[in-house]
GROMACS .gro file of C-alpha atoms in nm:
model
  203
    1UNK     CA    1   1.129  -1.662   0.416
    2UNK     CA    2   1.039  -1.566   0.051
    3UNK     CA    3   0.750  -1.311   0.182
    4UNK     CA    4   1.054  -1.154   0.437
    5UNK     CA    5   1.287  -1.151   0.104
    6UNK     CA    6   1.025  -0.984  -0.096
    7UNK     CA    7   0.915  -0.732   0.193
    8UNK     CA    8   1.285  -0.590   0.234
    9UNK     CA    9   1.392  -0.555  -0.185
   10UNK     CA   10   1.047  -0.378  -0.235
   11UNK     CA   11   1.139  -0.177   0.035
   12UNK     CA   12   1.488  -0.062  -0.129
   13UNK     CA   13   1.338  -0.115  -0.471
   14UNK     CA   14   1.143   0.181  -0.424
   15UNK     CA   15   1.279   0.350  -0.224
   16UNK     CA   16   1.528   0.425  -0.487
   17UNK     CA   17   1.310   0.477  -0.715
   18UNK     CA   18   1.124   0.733  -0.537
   19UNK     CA   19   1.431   0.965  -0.483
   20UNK     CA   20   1.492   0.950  -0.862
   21UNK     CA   21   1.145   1.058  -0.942
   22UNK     CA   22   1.078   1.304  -0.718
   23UNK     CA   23   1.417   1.478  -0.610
   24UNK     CA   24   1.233   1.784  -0.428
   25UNK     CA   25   1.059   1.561  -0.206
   26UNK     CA   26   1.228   1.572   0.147
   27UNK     CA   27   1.265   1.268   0.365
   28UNK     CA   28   0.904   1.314   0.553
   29UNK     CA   29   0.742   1.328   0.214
   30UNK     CA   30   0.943   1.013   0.060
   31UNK     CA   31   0.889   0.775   0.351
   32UNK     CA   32   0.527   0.878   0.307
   33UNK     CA   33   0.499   0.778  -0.075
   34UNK     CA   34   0.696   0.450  -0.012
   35UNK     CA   35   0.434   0.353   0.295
   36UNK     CA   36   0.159   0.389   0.045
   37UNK     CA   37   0.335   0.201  -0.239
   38UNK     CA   38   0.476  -0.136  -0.001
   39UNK     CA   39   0.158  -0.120   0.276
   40UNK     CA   40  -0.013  -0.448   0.261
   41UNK     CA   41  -0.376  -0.289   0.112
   42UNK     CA   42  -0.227  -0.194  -0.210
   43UNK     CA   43   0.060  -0.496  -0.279
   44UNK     CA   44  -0.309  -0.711  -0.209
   45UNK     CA   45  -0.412  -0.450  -0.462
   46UNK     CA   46  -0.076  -0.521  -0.682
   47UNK     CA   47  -0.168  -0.876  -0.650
   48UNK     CA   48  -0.528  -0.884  -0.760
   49UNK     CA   49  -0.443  -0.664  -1.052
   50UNK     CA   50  -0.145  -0.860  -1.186
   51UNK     CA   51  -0.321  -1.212  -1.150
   52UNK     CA   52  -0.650  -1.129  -1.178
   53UNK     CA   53  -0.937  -1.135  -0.928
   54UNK     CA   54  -1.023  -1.541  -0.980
   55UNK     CA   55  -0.635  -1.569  -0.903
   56UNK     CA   56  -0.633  -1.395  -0.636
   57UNK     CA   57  -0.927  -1.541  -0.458
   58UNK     CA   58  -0.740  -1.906  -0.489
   59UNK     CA   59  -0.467  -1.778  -0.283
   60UNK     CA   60  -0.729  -1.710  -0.001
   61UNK     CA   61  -0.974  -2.099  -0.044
   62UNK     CA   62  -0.888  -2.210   0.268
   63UNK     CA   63  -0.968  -1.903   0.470
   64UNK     CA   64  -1.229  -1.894   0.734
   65UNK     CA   65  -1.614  -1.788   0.580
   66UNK     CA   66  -1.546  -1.436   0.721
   67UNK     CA   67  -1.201  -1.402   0.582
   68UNK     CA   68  -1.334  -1.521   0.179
   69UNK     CA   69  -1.644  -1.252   0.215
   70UNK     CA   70  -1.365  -0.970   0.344
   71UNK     CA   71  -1.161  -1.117   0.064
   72UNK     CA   72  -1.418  -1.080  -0.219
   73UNK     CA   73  -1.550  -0.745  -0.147
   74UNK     CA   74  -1.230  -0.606  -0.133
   75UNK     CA   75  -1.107  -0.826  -0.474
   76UNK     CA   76  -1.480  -0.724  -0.665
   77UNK     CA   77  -1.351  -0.322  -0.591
   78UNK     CA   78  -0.988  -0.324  -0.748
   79UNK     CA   79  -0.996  -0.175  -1.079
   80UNK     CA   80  -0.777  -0.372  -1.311
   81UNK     CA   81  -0.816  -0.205  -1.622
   82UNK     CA   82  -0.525   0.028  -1.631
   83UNK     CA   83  -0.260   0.125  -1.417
   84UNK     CA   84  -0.233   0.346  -1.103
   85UNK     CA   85  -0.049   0.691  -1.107
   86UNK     CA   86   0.147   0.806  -0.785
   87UNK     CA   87  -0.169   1.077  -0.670
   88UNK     CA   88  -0.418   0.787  -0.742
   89UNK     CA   89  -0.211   0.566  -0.485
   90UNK     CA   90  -0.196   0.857  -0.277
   91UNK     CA   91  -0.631   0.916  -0.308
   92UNK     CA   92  -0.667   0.524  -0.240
   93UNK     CA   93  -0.465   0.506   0.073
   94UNK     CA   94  -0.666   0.857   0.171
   95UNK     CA   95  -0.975   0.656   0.096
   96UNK     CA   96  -0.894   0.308   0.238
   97UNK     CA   97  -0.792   0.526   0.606
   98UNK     CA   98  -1.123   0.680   0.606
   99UNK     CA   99  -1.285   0.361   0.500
  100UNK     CA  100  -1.129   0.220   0.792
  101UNK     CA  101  -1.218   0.443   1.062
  102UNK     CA  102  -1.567   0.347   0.966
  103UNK     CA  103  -1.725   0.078   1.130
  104UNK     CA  104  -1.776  -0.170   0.818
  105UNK     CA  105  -2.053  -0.355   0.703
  106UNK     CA  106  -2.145  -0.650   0.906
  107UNK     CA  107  -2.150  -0.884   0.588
  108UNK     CA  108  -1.792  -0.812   0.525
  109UNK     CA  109  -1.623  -0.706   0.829
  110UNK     CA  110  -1.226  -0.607   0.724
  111UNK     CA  111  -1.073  -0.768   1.088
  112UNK     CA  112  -1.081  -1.054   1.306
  113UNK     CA  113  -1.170  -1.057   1.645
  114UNK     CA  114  -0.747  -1.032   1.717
  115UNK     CA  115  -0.760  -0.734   1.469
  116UNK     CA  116  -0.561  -0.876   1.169
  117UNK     CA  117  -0.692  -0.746   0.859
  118UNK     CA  118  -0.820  -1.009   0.668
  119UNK     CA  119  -0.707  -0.832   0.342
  120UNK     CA  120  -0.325  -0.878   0.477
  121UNK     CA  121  -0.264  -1.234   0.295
  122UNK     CA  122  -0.295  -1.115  -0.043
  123UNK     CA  123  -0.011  -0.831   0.056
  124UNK     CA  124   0.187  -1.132   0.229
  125UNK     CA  125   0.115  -1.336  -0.115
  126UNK     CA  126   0.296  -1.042  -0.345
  127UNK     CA  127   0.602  -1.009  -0.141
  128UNK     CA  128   0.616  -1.363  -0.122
  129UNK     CA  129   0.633  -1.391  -0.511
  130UNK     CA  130   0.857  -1.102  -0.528
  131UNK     CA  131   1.085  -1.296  -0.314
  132UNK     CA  132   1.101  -1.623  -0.486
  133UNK     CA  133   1.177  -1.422  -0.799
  134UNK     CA  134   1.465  -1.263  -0.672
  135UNK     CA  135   1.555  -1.655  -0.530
  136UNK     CA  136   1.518  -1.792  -0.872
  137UNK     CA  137   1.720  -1.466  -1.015
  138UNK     CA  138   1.987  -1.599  -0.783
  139UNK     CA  139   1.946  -1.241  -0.637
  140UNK     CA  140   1.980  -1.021  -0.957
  141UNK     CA  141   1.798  -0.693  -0.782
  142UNK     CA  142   1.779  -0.519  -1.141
  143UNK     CA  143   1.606  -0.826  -1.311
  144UNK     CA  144   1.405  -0.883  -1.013
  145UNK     CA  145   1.324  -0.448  -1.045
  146UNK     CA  146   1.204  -0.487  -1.439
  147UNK     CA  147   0.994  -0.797  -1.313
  148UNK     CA  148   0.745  -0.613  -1.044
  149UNK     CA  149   0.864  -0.211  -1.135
  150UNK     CA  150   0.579  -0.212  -1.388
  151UNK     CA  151   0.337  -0.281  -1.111
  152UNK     CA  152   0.411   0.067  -0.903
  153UNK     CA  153   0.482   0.280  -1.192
  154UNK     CA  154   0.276   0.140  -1.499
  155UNK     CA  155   0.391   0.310  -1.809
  156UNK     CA  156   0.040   0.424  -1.900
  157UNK     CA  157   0.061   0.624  -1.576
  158UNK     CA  158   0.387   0.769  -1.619
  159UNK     CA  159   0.262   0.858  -2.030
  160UNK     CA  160  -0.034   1.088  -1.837
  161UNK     CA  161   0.193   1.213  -1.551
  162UNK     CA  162   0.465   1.306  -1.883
  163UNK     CA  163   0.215   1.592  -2.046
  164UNK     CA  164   0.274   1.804  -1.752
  165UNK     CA  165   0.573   1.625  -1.473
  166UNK     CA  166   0.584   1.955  -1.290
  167UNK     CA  167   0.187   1.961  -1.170
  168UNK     CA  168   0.145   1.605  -1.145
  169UNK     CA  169   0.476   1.620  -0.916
  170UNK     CA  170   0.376   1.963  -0.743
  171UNK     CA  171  -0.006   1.766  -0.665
  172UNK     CA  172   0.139   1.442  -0.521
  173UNK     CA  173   0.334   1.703  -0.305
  174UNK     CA  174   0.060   1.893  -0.171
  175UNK     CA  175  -0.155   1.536  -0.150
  176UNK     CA  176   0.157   1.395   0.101
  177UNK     CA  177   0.154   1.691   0.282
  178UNK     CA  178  -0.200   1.691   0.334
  179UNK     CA  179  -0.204   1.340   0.449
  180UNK     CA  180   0.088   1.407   0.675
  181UNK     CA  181  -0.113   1.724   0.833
  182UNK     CA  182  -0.404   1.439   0.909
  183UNK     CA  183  -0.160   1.239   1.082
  184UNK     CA  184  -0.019   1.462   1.303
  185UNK     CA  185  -0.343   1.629   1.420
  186UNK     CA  186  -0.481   1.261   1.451
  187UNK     CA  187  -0.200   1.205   1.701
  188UNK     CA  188  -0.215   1.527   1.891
  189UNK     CA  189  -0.613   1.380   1.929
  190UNK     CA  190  -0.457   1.053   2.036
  191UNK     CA  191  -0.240   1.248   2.277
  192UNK     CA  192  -0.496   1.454   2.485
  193UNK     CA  193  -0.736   1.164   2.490
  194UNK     CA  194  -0.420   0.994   2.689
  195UNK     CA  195  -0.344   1.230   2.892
  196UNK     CA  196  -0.741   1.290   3.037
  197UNK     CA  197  -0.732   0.906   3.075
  198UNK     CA  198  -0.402   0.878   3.288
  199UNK     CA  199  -0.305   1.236   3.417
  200UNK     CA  200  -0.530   1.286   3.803
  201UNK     CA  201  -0.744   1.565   3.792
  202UNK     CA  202  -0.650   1.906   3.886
  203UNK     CA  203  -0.677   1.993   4.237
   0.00000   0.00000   0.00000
Protein backbone atom coordinates (compact mmCIF):
# COMPACT_ATOMS: atom_id res chain seq x y z
CA UNK A 1 0.00 0.00 0.00
CA UNK A 2 2.70 2.62 0.93
CA UNK A 3 4.73 1.86 -2.52
CA UNK A 4 0.95 2.42 -4.43
CA UNK A 5 0.64 5.77 -2.16
CA UNK A 6 4.04 6.89 -3.08
CA UNK A 7 3.72 5.86 -6.92
CA UNK A 8 0.45 8.07 -7.43
CA UNK A 9 1.69 11.62 -5.25
CA UNK A 10 5.05 11.40 -7.24
CA UNK A 11 3.05 11.13 -10.09
CA UNK A 12 0.98 14.50 -9.35
CA UNK A 13 3.96 15.84 -7.46
CA UNK A 14 5.64 16.33 -10.58
CA UNK A 15 3.60 16.55 -12.70
CA UNK A 16 2.85 19.90 -11.34
CA UNK A 17 5.92 20.76 -11.07
CA UNK A 18 6.83 20.16 -14.54
CA UNK A 19 4.10 22.52 -15.99
CA UNK A 20 5.48 25.30 -13.73
CA UNK A 21 8.96 24.88 -15.00
CA UNK A 22 8.60 24.45 -18.35
CA UNK A 23 5.29 26.25 -19.55
CA UNK A 24 6.19 25.93 -23.44
CA UNK A 25 6.38 22.34 -23.19
CA UNK A 26 3.16 20.77 -24.75
CA UNK A 27 1.49 17.72 -23.33
CA UNK A 28 3.67 15.05 -25.55
CA UNK A 29 6.79 16.70 -24.24
CA UNK A 30 5.58 16.87 -20.40
CA UNK A 31 4.38 13.28 -20.12
CA UNK A 32 7.80 12.51 -21.57
CA UNK A 33 9.88 14.42 -18.80
CA UNK A 34 7.61 13.01 -16.00
CA UNK A 35 8.23 9.17 -17.44
CA UNK A 36 11.88 9.82 -17.06
CA UNK A 37 11.65 11.49 -13.61
CA UNK A 38 8.96 8.58 -11.78
CA UNK A 39 10.31 5.33 -14.11
CA UNK A 40 11.58 2.78 -11.77
CA UNK A 41 15.58 3.05 -13.12
CA UNK A 42 16.01 6.47 -11.85
CA UNK A 43 13.65 6.52 -8.35
CA UNK A 44 16.29 3.13 -7.83
CA UNK A 45 18.66 5.88 -8.86
CA UNK A 46 16.84 8.51 -6.33
CA UNK A 47 17.17 5.84 -3.81
CA UNK A 48 20.81 4.90 -4.01
CA UNK A 49 21.74 8.54 -4.07
CA UNK A 50 19.70 9.69 -1.07
CA UNK A 51 20.75 6.63 1.21
CA UNK A 52 23.77 5.79 -0.09
CA UNK A 53 24.97 2.74 -2.03
CA UNK A 54 25.65 0.38 1.36
CA UNK A 55 21.90 1.47 2.08
CA UNK A 56 20.68 0.66 -0.75
CA UNK A 57 22.17 -2.73 -1.18
CA UNK A 58 20.43 -3.76 2.40
CA UNK A 59 17.15 -3.18 0.90
CA UNK A 60 18.02 -5.92 -1.75
CA UNK A 61 20.03 -8.96 1.08
CA UNK A 62 17.62 -11.34 0.54
CA UNK A 63 17.53 -11.31 -3.22
CA UNK A 64 18.44 -14.26 -5.30
CA UNK A 65 22.62 -14.36 -6.25
CA UNK A 66 21.61 -13.00 -9.71
CA UNK A 67 19.38 -10.28 -8.44
CA UNK A 68 22.46 -8.82 -5.66
CA UNK A 69 25.16 -8.95 -8.77
CA UNK A 70 22.34 -6.94 -11.10
CA UNK A 71 21.89 -4.94 -7.94
CA UNK A 72 25.55 -3.97 -7.35
CA UNK A 73 26.60 -3.15 -10.78
CA UNK A 74 23.90 -0.99 -11.24
CA UNK A 75 24.39 0.63 -7.35
CA UNK A 76 28.64 0.82 -8.05
CA UNK A 77 27.48 3.21 -11.42
CA UNK A 78 25.16 5.92 -9.73
CA UNK A 79 27.02 9.00 -9.21
CA UNK A 80 26.16 10.45 -5.86
CA UNK A 81 28.20 13.35 -5.68
CA UNK A 82 25.95 16.06 -6.86
CA UNK A 83 22.66 16.37 -8.15
CA UNK A 84 21.02 15.61 -11.56
CA UNK A 85 19.74 18.46 -13.92
CA UNK A 86 16.52 17.82 -16.10
CA UNK A 87 18.88 17.13 -19.66
CA UNK A 88 21.14 14.83 -17.50
CA UNK A 89 17.89 12.76 -16.56
CA UNK A 90 16.94 13.07 -20.00
CA UNK A 91 20.88 11.64 -21.33
CA UNK A 92 20.53 8.77 -18.58
CA UNK A 93 17.19 7.45 -19.62
CA UNK A 94 18.70 7.87 -23.47
CA UNK A 95 21.57 5.83 -22.16
CA UNK A 96 19.88 3.24 -19.87
CA UNK A 97 17.32 2.44 -23.36
CA UNK A 98 20.29 1.81 -25.39
CA UNK A 99 21.95 -0.03 -22.61
CA UNK A 100 19.02 -2.11 -22.63
CA UNK A 101 18.60 -3.09 -26.08
CA UNK A 102 22.00 -4.57 -25.60
CA UNK A 103 22.31 -7.95 -24.64
CA UNK A 104 24.12 -7.48 -21.09
CA UNK A 105 26.94 -9.01 -19.63
CA UNK A 106 26.46 -12.50 -18.51
CA UNK A 107 27.92 -11.69 -14.92
CA UNK A 108 25.22 -9.22 -14.34
CA UNK A 109 22.32 -9.91 -16.42
CA UNK A 110 19.52 -6.82 -15.74
CA UNK A 111 16.24 -9.53 -16.00
CA UNK A 112 14.96 -12.68 -14.83
CA UNK A 113 14.01 -15.42 -16.80
CA UNK A 114 10.03 -13.83 -16.40
CA UNK A 115 11.65 -10.50 -17.55
CA UNK A 116 11.34 -8.36 -14.34
CA UNK A 117 14.14 -6.10 -14.08
CA UNK A 118 16.00 -6.89 -11.22
CA UNK A 119 16.81 -3.14 -10.67
CA UNK A 120 12.81 -2.57 -10.12
CA UNK A 121 12.92 -3.09 -6.12
CA UNK A 122 15.00 -0.25 -5.38
CA UNK A 123 12.28 2.00 -7.55
CA UNK A 124 9.46 0.00 -5.54
CA UNK A 125 11.66 0.85 -2.23
CA UNK A 126 11.50 4.93 -3.00
CA UNK A 127 7.88 5.12 -3.62
CA UNK A 128 7.37 3.03 -0.81
CA UNK A 129 9.17 5.60 1.53
CA UNK A 130 7.57 8.39 -0.22
CA UNK A 131 4.38 6.86 0.76
CA UNK A 132 4.84 6.24 4.38
CA UNK A 133 5.94 9.88 4.57
CA UNK A 134 2.95 11.23 3.27
CA UNK A 135 1.14 8.43 5.93
CA UNK A 136 3.07 9.81 8.77
CA UNK A 137 2.33 13.57 7.34
CA UNK A 138 -1.25 12.45 7.82
CA UNK A 139 -1.34 13.31 4.03
CA UNK A 140 0.17 16.90 4.01
CA UNK A 141 1.12 16.75 -0.02
CA UNK A 142 3.23 20.11 0.41
CA UNK A 143 5.33 18.73 3.41
CA UNK A 144 5.50 15.45 1.83
CA UNK A 145 6.71 17.79 -1.74
CA UNK A 146 9.71 19.70 0.37
CA UNK A 147 10.62 16.11 1.76
CA UNK A 148 11.55 14.20 -1.75
CA UNK A 149 11.31 17.66 -4.28
CA UNK A 150 15.04 18.07 -3.60
CA UNK A 151 15.66 14.68 -5.06
CA UNK A 152 14.25 15.60 -8.83
CA UNK A 153 15.28 19.12 -8.88
CA UNK A 154 18.49 19.46 -6.59
CA UNK A 155 19.21 23.07 -6.07
CA UNK A 156 22.78 22.74 -7.35
CA UNK A 157 21.12 21.77 -10.64
CA UNK A 158 18.66 24.39 -10.83
CA UNK A 159 21.89 27.12 -9.68
CA UNK A 160 23.63 25.77 -13.28
CA UNK A 161 20.34 25.57 -15.27
CA UNK A 162 19.76 29.61 -13.64
CA UNK A 163 22.97 31.21 -15.70
CA UNK A 164 21.14 30.69 -18.84
CA UNK A 165 17.02 29.13 -18.16
CA UNK A 166 16.27 29.82 -21.80
CA UNK A 167 19.07 27.23 -23.40
CA UNK A 168 19.01 24.82 -20.73
CA UNK A 169 15.03 24.86 -21.29
CA UNK A 170 15.29 25.18 -25.23
CA UNK A 171 18.02 21.79 -24.93
CA UNK A 172 15.78 19.61 -22.71
CA UNK A 173 13.22 20.52 -25.52
CA UNK A 174 15.05 19.44 -28.42
CA UNK A 175 16.50 16.28 -26.12
CA UNK A 176 12.44 15.18 -25.57
CA UNK A 177 11.79 15.64 -28.95
CA UNK A 178 14.56 13.66 -30.04
CA UNK A 179 13.73 10.85 -27.80
CA UNK A 180 10.14 11.02 -28.85
CA UNK A 181 11.32 10.84 -32.75
CA UNK A 182 13.20 7.37 -31.51
CA UNK A 183 10.07 6.16 -30.22
CA UNK A 184 7.91 6.57 -32.87
CA UNK A 185 10.24 5.25 -35.62
CA UNK A 186 10.97 2.31 -33.09
CA UNK A 187 7.25 1.56 -33.29
CA UNK A 188 6.68 2.04 -36.96
CA UNK A 189 9.78 -0.88 -36.89
CA UNK A 190 7.63 -2.77 -34.43
CA UNK A 191 4.71 -2.30 -36.79
CA UNK A 192 6.02 -3.72 -40.16
CA UNK A 193 7.82 -6.51 -38.38
CA UNK A 194 3.96 -7.38 -37.31
CA UNK A 195 2.48 -7.07 -40.13
CA UNK A 196 5.20 -9.54 -42.32
CA UNK A 197 4.61 -11.95 -39.35
CA UNK A 198 0.68 -12.05 -39.48
CA UNK A 199 -0.51 -10.45 -42.86
CA UNK A 200 -0.49 -13.82 -45.83
CA UNK A 201 1.63 -13.13 -48.55
CA UNK A 202 0.63 -11.39 -51.61
CA UNK A 203 -0.85 -13.40 -54.24
Amino acid sequence: RPEFEGDAFLQAAVSLELVARYPECDEGELTHLRSCLVKNLHLSRLLTRRFGAALAREFVRDASEAHRRAIESFVAGVDTTSGLSMLEVLTLTREAAAADAAPPPASAPRHDRRGHDYRKPLGDQYEAIVGLVLTALHGDVDRTWAVFRRDFFPPEAEAAEAADAAEARAEVRREVRRQQQQQREQAAKAEVCLQRLFLPPAA
